[in-house]
PDB file of C-alpha atoms and ligand atoms in Angstrom:
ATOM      1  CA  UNK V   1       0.000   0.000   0.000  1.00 95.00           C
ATOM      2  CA  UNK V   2       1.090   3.462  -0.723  1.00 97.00           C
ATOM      3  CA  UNK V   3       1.093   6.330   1.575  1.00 98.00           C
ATOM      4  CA  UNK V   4       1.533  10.129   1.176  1.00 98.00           C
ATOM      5  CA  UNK V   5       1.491  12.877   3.749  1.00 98.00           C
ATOM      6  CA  UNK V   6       1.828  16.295   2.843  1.00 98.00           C
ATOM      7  CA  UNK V   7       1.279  20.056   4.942  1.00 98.00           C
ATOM      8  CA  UNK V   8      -0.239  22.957   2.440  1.00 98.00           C
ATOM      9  CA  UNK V   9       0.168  26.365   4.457  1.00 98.00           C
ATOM     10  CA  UNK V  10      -2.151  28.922   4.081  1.00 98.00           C
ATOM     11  CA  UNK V  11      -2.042  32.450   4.931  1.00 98.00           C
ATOM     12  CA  UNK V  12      -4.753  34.710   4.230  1.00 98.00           C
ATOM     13  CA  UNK V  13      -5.422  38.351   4.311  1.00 98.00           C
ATOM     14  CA  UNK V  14      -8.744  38.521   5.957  1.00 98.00           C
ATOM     15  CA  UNK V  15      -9.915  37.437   9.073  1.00 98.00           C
ATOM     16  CA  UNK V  16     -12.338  34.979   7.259  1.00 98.00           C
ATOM     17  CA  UNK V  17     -11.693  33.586   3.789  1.00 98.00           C
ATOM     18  CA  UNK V  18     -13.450  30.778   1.628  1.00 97.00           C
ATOM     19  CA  UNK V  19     -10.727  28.808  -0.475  1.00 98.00           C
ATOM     20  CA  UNK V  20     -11.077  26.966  -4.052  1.00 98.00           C
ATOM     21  CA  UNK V  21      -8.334  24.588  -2.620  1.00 98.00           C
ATOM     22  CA  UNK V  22      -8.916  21.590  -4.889  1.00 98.00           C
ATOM     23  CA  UNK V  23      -6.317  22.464  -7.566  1.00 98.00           C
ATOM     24  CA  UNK V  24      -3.734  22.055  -4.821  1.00 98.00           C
ATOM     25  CA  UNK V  25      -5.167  18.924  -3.356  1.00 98.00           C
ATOM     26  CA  UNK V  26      -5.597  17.557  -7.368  1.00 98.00           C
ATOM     27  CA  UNK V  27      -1.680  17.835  -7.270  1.00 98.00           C
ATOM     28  CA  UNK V  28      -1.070  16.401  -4.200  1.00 98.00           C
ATOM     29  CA  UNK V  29      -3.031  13.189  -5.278  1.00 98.00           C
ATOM     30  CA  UNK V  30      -0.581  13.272  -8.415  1.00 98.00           C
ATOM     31  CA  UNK V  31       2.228  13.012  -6.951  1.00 98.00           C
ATOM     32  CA  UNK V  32       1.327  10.576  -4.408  1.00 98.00           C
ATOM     33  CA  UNK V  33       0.956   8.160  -7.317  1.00 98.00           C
ATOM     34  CA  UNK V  34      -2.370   6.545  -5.640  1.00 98.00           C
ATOM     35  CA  UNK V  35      -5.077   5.244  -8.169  1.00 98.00           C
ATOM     36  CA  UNK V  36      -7.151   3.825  -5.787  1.00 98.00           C
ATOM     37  CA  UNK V  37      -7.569   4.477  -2.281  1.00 98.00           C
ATOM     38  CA  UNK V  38      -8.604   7.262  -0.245  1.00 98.00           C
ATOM     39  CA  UNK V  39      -7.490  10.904   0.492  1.00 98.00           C
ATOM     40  CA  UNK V  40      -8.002  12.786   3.988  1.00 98.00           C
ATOM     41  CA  UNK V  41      -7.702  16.468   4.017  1.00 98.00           C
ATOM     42  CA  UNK V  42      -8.310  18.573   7.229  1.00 98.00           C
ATOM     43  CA  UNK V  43      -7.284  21.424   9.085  1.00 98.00           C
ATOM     44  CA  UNK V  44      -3.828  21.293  11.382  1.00 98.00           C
ATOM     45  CA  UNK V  45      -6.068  24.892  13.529  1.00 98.00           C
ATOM     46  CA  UNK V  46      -9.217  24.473  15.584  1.00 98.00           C
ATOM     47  CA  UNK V  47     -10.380  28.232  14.050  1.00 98.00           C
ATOM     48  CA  UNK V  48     -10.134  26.953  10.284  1.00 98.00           C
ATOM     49  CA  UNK V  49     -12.123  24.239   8.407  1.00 98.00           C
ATOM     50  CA  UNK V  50     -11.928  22.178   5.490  1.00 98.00           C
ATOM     51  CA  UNK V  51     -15.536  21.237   3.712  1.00 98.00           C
ATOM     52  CA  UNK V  52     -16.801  20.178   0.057  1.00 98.00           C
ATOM     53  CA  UNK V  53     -19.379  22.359  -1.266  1.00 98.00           C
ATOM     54  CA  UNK V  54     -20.101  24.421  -4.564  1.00 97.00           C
ATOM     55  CA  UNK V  55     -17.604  27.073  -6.175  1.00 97.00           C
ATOM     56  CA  UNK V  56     -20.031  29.616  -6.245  1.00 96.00           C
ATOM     57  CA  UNK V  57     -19.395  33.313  -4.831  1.00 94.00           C
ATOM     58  CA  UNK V  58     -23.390  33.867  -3.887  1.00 97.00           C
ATOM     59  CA  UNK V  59     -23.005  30.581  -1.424  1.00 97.00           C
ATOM     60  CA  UNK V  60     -19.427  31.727  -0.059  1.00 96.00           C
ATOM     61  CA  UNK V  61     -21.512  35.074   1.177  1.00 97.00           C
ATOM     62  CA  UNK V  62     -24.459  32.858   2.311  1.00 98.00           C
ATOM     63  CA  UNK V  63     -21.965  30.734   4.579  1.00 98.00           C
ATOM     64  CA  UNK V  64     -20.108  33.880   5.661  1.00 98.00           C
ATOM     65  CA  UNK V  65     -23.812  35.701   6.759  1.00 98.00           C
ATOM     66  CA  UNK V  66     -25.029  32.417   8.217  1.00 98.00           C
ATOM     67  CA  UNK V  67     -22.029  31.867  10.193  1.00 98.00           C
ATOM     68  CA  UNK V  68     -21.940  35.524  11.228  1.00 98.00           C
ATOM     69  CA  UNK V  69     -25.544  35.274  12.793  1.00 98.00           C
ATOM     70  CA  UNK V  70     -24.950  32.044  14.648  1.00 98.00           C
ATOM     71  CA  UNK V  71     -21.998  33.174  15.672  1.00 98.00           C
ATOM     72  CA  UNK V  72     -20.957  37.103  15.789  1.00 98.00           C
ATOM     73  CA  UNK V  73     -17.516  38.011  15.670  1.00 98.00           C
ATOM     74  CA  UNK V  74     -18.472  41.115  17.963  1.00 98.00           C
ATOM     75  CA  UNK V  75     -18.852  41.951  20.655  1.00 98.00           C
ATOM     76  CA  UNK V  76     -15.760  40.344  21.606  1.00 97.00           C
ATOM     77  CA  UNK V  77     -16.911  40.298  25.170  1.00 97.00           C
ATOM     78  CA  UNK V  78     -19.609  37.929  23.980  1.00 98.00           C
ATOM     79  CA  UNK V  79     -17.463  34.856  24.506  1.00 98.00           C
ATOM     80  CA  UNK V  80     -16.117  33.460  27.487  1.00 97.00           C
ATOM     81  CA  UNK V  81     -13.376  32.094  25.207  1.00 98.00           C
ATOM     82  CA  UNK V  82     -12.152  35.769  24.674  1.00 97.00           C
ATOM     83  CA  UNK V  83     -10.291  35.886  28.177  1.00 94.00           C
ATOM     84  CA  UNK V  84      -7.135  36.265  26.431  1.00 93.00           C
ATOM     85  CA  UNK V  85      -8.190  36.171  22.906  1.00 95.00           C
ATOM     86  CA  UNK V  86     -10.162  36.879  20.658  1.00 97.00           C
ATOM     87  CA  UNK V  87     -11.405  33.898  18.405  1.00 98.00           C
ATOM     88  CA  UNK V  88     -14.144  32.408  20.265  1.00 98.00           C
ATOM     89  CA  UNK V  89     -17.032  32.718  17.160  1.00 98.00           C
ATOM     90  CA  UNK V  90     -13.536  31.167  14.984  1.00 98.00           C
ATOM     91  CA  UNK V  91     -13.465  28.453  16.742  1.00 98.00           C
ATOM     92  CA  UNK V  92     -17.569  27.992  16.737  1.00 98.00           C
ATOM     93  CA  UNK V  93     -17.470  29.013  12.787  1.00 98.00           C
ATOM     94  CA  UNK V  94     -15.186  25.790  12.845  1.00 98.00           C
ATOM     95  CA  UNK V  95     -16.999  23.312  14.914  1.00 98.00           C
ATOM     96  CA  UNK V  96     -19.988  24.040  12.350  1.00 98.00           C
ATOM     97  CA  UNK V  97     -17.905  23.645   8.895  1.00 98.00           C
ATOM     98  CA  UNK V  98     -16.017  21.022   9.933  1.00 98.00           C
ATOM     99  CA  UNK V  99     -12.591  19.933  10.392  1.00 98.00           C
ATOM    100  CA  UNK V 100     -12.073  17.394   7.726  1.00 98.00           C
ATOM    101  CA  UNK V 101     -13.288  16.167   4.251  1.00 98.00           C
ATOM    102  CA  UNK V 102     -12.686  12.070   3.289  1.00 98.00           C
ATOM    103  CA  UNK V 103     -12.894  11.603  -1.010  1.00 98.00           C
ATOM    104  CA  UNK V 104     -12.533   8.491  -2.841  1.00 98.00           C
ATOM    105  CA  UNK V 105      -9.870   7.896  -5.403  1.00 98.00           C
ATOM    106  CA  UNK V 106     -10.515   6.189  -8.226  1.00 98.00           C
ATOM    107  CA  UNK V 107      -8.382   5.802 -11.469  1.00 98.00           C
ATOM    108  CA  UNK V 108      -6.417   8.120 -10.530  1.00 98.00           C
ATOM    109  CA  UNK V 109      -9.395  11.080  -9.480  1.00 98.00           C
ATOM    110  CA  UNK V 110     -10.956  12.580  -6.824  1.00 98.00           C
ATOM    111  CA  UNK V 111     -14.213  10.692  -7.580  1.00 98.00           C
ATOM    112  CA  UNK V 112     -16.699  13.732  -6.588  1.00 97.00           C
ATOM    113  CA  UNK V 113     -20.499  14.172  -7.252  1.00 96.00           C
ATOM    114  CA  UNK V 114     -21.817  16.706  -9.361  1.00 96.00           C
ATOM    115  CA  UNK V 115     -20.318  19.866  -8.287  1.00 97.00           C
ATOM    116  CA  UNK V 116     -18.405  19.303  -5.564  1.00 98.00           C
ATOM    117  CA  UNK V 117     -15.011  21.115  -4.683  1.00 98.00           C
ATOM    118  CA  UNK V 118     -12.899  21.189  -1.513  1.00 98.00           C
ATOM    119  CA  UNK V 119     -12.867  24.770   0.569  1.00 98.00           C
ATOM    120  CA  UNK V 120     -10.361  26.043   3.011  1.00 98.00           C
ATOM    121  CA  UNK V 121     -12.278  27.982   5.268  1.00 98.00           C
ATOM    122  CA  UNK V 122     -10.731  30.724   7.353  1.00 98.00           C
ATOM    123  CA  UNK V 123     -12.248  32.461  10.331  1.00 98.00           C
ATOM    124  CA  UNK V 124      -9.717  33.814  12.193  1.00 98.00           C
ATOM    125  CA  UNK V 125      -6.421  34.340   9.410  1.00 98.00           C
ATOM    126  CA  UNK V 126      -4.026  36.712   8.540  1.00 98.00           C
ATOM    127  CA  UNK V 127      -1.572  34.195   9.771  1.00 97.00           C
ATOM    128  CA  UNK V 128       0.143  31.330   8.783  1.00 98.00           C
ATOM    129  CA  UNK V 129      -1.475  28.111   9.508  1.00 98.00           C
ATOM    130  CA  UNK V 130      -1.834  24.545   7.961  1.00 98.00           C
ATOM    131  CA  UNK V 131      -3.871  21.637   6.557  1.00 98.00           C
ATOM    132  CA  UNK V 132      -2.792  18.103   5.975  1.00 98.00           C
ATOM    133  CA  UNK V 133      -3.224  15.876   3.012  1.00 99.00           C
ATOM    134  CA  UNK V 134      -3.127  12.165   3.607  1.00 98.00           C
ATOM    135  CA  UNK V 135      -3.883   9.916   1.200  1.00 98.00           C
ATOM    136  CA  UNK V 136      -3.608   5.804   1.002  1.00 98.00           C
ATOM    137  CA  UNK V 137      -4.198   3.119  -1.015  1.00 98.00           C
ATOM    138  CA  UNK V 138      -2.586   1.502  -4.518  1.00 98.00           C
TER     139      UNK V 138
HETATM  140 ZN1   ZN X 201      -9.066  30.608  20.722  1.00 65.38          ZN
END
């Protein structure tokens, strides 16, 4: 069985981002060599997520308005998280997009449905931080 393991850093410019990530994650299956298997992706940070959905600007504004009225970034004093910092609605944002995405490989693909794309999503950024590919199989 083959394995591959690689770390993808990210490093965005807003506080919260939405990330086309699956040209990255195509190349990463590439040069693992694996035709059939599996491939894990997830976020290394409990304030950043990794989901499948649709590359389509209208939803990424719809996620970032739903996530901002279940959980506000302000006030700050909101959270009893924010003792020291100020993240808690990133790490709620988080807990509600998910931390990983699982996709079968077959010949040589990600074998998705109709649609579907991988997303970094970033809720507290403007720093470096990482996600890790895995991916198994023959
Ligand atoms: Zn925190």
């Amino acid at each position: 069985m083959k394995s591959y393991r690689k770390e993808l850093w990210m490093d965005t410019d807003s506080r919260r981002a939405y990330l086309n990530i699956t040209p990255q994650i195509n190349e990463c299956l590439k040069e693992s060599g694996v035709k059939e298997g599996l491939l894990l992706c997830n976020a290394m940070h409990i304030t950043a997520s990794v989901f499948i959905n649709d590359d389509e600007s209208g939803l990424h504004a719809d996620f970032d308005r739903w996530l901002e009225k279940l959980a506000p970034e302000k006030p700050y004093s909101q959270y009893q998280h924010n003792g020291f910092e100020d993240n808690g609605d990133a790490h709620l944002k988080r807990s509600i997009m998910g931390r990983e995405v699982v996709v079968a490989v077959t010949n040589g693909k990600l074998d998705f449905g109709p649609w579907e794309q991988i997303f970094y999503g970033e809720f507290d950024g403007k720093r470096a931080k990482r996600i890790l590919v895995k991916i198994i199989g023959e």
